[in-house]
Tab-separated table of C-alpha atoms in Angstrom:
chain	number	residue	atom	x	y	z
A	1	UNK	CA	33.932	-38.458	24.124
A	2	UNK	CA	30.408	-37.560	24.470
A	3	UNK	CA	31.161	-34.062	25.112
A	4	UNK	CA	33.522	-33.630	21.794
A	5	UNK	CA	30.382	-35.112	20.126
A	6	UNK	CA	27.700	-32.193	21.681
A	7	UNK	CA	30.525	-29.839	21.058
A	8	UNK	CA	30.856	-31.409	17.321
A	9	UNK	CA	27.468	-30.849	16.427
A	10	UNK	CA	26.666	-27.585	18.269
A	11	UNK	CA	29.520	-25.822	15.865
A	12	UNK	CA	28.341	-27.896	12.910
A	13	UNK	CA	24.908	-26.160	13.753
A	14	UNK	CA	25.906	-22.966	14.148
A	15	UNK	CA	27.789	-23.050	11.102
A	16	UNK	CA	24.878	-24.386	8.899
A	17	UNK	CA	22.384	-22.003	10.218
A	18	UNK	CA	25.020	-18.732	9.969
A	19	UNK	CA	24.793	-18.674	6.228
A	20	UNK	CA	21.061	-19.148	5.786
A	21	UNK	CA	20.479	-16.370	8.280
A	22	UNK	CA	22.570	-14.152	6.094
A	23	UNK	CA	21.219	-14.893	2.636
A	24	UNK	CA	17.687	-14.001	3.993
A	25	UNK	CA	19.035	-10.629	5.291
A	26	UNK	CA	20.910	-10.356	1.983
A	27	UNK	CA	18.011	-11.252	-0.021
A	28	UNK	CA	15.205	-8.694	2.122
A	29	UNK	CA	16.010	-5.666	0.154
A	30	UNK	CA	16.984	-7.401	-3.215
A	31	UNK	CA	13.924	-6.973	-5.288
A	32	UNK	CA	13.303	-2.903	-3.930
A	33	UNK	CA	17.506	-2.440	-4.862
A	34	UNK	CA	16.823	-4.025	-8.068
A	35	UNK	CA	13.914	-1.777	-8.919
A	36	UNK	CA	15.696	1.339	-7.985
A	37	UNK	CA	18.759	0.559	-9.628
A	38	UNK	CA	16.266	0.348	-12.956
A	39	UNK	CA	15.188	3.987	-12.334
A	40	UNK	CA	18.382	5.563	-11.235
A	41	UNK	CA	19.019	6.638	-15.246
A	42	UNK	CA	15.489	8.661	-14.785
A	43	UNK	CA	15.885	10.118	-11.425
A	44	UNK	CA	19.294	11.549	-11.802
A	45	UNK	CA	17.633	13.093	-15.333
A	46	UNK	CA	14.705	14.678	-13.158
A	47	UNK	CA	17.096	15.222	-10.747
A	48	UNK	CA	19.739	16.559	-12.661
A	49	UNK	CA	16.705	19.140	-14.290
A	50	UNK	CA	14.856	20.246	-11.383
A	51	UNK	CA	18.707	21.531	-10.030
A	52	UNK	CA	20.087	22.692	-13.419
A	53	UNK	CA	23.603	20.784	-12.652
A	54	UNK	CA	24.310	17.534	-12.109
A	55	UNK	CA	23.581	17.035	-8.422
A	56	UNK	CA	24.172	13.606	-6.310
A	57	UNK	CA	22.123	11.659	-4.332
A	58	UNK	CA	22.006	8.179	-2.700
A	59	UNK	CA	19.856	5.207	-4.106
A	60	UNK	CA	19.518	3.432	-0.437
A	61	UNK	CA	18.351	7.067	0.737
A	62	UNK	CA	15.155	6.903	-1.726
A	63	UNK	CA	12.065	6.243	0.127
A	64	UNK	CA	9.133	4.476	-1.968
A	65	UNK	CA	5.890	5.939	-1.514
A	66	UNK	CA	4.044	4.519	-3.226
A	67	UNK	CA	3.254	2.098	-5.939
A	68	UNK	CA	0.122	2.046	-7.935
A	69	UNK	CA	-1.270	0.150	-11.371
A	70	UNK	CA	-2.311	3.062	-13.311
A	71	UNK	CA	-5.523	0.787	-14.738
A	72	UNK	CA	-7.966	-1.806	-12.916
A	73	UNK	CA	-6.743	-5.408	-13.309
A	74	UNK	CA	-3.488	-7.190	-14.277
A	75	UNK	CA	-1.769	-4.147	-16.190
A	76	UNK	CA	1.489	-3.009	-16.638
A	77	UNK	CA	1.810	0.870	-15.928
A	78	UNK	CA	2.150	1.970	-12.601
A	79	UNK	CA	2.489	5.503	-10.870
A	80	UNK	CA	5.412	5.158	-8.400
A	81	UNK	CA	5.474	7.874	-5.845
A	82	UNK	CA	9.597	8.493	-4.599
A	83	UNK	CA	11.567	10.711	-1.815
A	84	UNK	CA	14.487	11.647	-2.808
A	85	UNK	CA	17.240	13.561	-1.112
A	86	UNK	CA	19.863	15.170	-3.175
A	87	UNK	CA	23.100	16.706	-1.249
A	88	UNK	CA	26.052	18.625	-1.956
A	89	UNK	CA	29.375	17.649	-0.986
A	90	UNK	CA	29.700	15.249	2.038
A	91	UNK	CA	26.153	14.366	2.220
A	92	UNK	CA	24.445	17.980	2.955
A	93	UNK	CA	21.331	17.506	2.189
A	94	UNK	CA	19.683	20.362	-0.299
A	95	UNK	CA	15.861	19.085	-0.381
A	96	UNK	CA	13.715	16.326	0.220
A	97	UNK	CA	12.137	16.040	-3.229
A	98	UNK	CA	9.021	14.013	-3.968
A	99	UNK	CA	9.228	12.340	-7.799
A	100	UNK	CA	5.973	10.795	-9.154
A	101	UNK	CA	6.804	8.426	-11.913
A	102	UNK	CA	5.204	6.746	-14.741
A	103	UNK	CA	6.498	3.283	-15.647
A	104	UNK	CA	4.767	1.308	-18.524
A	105	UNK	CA	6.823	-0.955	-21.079
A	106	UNK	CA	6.721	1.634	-23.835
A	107	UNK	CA	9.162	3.610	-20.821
A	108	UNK	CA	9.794	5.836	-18.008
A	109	UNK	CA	8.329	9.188	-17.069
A	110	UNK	CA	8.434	11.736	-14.222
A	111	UNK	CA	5.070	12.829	-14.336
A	112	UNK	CA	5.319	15.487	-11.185
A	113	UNK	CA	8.391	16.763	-9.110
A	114	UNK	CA	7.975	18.971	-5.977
A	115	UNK	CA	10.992	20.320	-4.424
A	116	UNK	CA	11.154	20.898	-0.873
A	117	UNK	CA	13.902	22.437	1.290
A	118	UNK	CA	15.731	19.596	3.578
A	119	UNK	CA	14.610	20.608	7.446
């Protein structure tokens, strides 16, 4: 009896803590997927004009730079500094292009894009 108890409880444990483990993994990358998914519309335009086609890329490939207030105190513009990596086809990569963008409420604007061949 006592060990159907211990075994009871043990399961009921590991099924309680399961699910919290996965909402925090779930939830690490939220905010950062949430922001990028706001300036896919102005990356594949910079994108899109640096490469004179439409050309693909992959939003979980950007790398964030950097993110900076563009004025001293509690303002909203920022510079945002990106890595992007368009490809071709099945994921061959065509350059490793750095995006510096200008986000106030008034919009979005790439202020600086420098192409660089992929390795």
């Amino acid at each position: 009896m006592k060990k159907l108890i211990v075994m009871s409880l043990a399961l009921i444990f590991v099924l309680i803590l399961t699910p919290i483990q996965s909402q925090a993994e779930n939830n690490q990358n939220i905010i950062t997927d949430a922001f990028l998914t706001t300036l896919s519309p102005h990356i594949g335009n910079a994108v899109t004009g640096q490469y004179g086609e439409l050309t693909q890329y992959a939003l979980y490939d950007i790398e964030i730079l950097s993110i900076e207030r563009t004025h001293n105190g509690r303002t909203f513009g920022f510079n945002i500094v990106l890595k992007v990596y368009p490809f071709e086809e099945a994921h061959n990569y065509i350059g490793a292009d750095t995006l510096t963008l200008e986000v106030m409420p008034s919009g979005v604007n790439v202020t600086s894009y420098k192409h660089q061949k992929y390795r």
